[in-house]
Amino acid sequence: MVSHEEIQHVAKLMRIELDDPSIYKRVDKMIGYFDILDSAGVESEEIFFTEISLANLREDEYIPFNEKLIEKLNHYKGTYVRAPKMV
């Protein structure tokens, strides 16, 4: 399906180092799954959707907010917002 050189070339373009030789088998297996999905034959399936005209959508309107939003936040200190510690 896909040669080792092609995988190495794409990995180089993506700036990914391929140290594990088993990665080639996994890429082949992944592409095999894509081939299965491509052959699923969903072209004849109907897609149902509701069409809404633009007249039925609400108008966008600008509502100005005159206060400073950052001052309304809890844990506001100076120009920073204090967030919880990451564990």
CSV table of C-alpha atoms in Angstrom, one decimal:
chain,number,residue,atom,x,y,z
A,1,MET,CA,0.0,0.0,0.0
A,2,VAL,CA,2.3,2.7,1.3
A,3,SER,CA,6.0,2.4,1.1
A,4,HIS,CA,8.4,3.1,4.0
A,5,GLU,CA,9.9,6.0,2.0
A,6,GLU,CA,6.5,7.7,1.6
A,7,ILE,CA,5.8,7.3,5.4
A,8,GLN,CA,9.3,8.8,6.2
A,9,HIS,CA,8.7,11.6,3.7
A,10,VAL,CA,5.3,12.6,5.3
A,11,ALA,CA,6.8,12.3,8.8
A,12,LYS,CA,9.7,14.5,7.8
A,13,LEU,CA,7.2,17.1,6.4
A,14,MET,CA,5.3,16.9,9.7
A,15,ARG,CA,8.5,17.1,11.7
A,16,ILE,CA,7.8,13.8,13.4
A,17,GLU,CA,10.6,11.4,14.3
A,18,LEU,CA,9.9,7.7,13.6
A,19,ASP,CA,12.1,5.7,15.9
A,20,ASP,CA,9.8,2.7,16.3
A,21,PRO,CA,9.8,0.3,13.3
A,22,SER,CA,6.4,-1.0,14.2
A,23,ILE,CA,4.9,2.4,13.2
A,24,TYR,CA,5.0,1.3,9.6
A,25,LYS,CA,2.7,-1.6,10.3
A,26,ARG,CA,0.3,0.6,12.2
A,27,VAL,CA,0.2,3.2,9.4
A,28,ASP,CA,-0.5,0.4,6.9
A,29,LYS,CA,-3.3,-0.9,9.1
A,30,MET,CA,-4.7,2.6,9.5
A,31,ILE,CA,-4.8,3.2,5.7
A,32,GLY,CA,-6.4,-0.2,5.4
A,33,TYR,CA,-9.2,1.0,7.6
A,34,PHE,CA,-9.6,4.1,5.4
A,35,ASP,CA,-9.9,1.8,2.4
A,36,ILE,CA,-12.6,-0.2,4.1
A,37,LEU,CA,-14.5,3.1,4.8
A,38,ASP,CA,-14.0,4.2,1.2
A,39,SER,CA,-15.6,1.0,-0.1
A,40,ALA,CA,-18.6,1.3,2.3
A,41,GLY,CA,-20.8,2.6,-0.6
A,42,VAL,CA,-22.7,5.4,1.1
A,43,GLU,CA,-23.2,7.3,-2.2
A,44,SER,CA,-26.8,6.1,-2.4
A,45,GLU,CA,-27.7,7.1,1.2
A,46,GLU,CA,-30.1,10.1,1.6
A,47,ILE,CA,-29.1,12.9,3.9
A,48,PHE,CA,-32.1,14.5,5.5
A,49,PHE,CA,-31.9,18.2,6.5
A,50,THR,CA,-34.3,21.0,7.2
A,51,GLU,CA,-34.0,24.0,5.0
A,52,ILE,CA,-34.4,27.3,6.7
A,53,SER,CA,-34.7,30.5,4.8
A,54,LEU,CA,-32.7,33.5,5.7
A,55,ALA,CA,-35.8,35.5,6.5
A,56,ASN,CA,-36.6,33.1,9.4
A,57,LEU,CA,-33.2,33.8,11.1
A,58,ARG,CA,-32.8,36.4,13.7
A,59,GLU,CA,-31.1,39.7,12.9
A,60,ASP,CA,-27.7,40.2,14.4
A,61,GLU,CA,-27.5,43.3,16.5
A,62,TYR,CA,-24.6,44.9,18.3
A,63,ILE,CA,-25.2,45.5,22.0
A,64,PRO,CA,-22.4,47.6,23.5
A,65,PHE,CA,-21.0,46.6,26.9
A,66,ASN,CA,-19.8,49.8,28.6
A,67,GLU,CA,-18.1,48.2,31.6
A,68,LYS,CA,-14.8,46.5,31.7
A,69,LEU,CA,-15.5,42.8,31.6
A,70,ILE,CA,-12.2,41.8,33.2
A,71,GLU,CA,-13.2,43.7,36.4
A,72,LYS,CA,-16.3,41.6,36.6
A,73,LEU,CA,-14.4,38.3,36.9
A,74,ASN,CA,-13.7,36.6,40.2
A,75,HIS,CA,-10.0,36.2,41.1
A,76,TYR,CA,-9.1,39.3,39.1
A,77,LYS,CA,-5.8,40.9,40.1
A,78,GLY,CA,-4.3,43.8,38.2
A,79,THR,CA,-4.3,42.8,34.5
A,80,TYR,CA,-4.4,39.0,35.3
A,81,VAL,CA,-7.1,36.5,36.0
A,82,ARG,CA,-6.2,33.9,38.5
A,83,ALA,CA,-7.0,30.3,37.4
A,84,PRO,CA,-7.1,27.1,39.5
A,85,LYS,CA,-3.9,25.1,39.8
A,86,MET,CA,-3.3,22.4,37.2
A,87,VAL,CA,-2.6,19.0,38.8
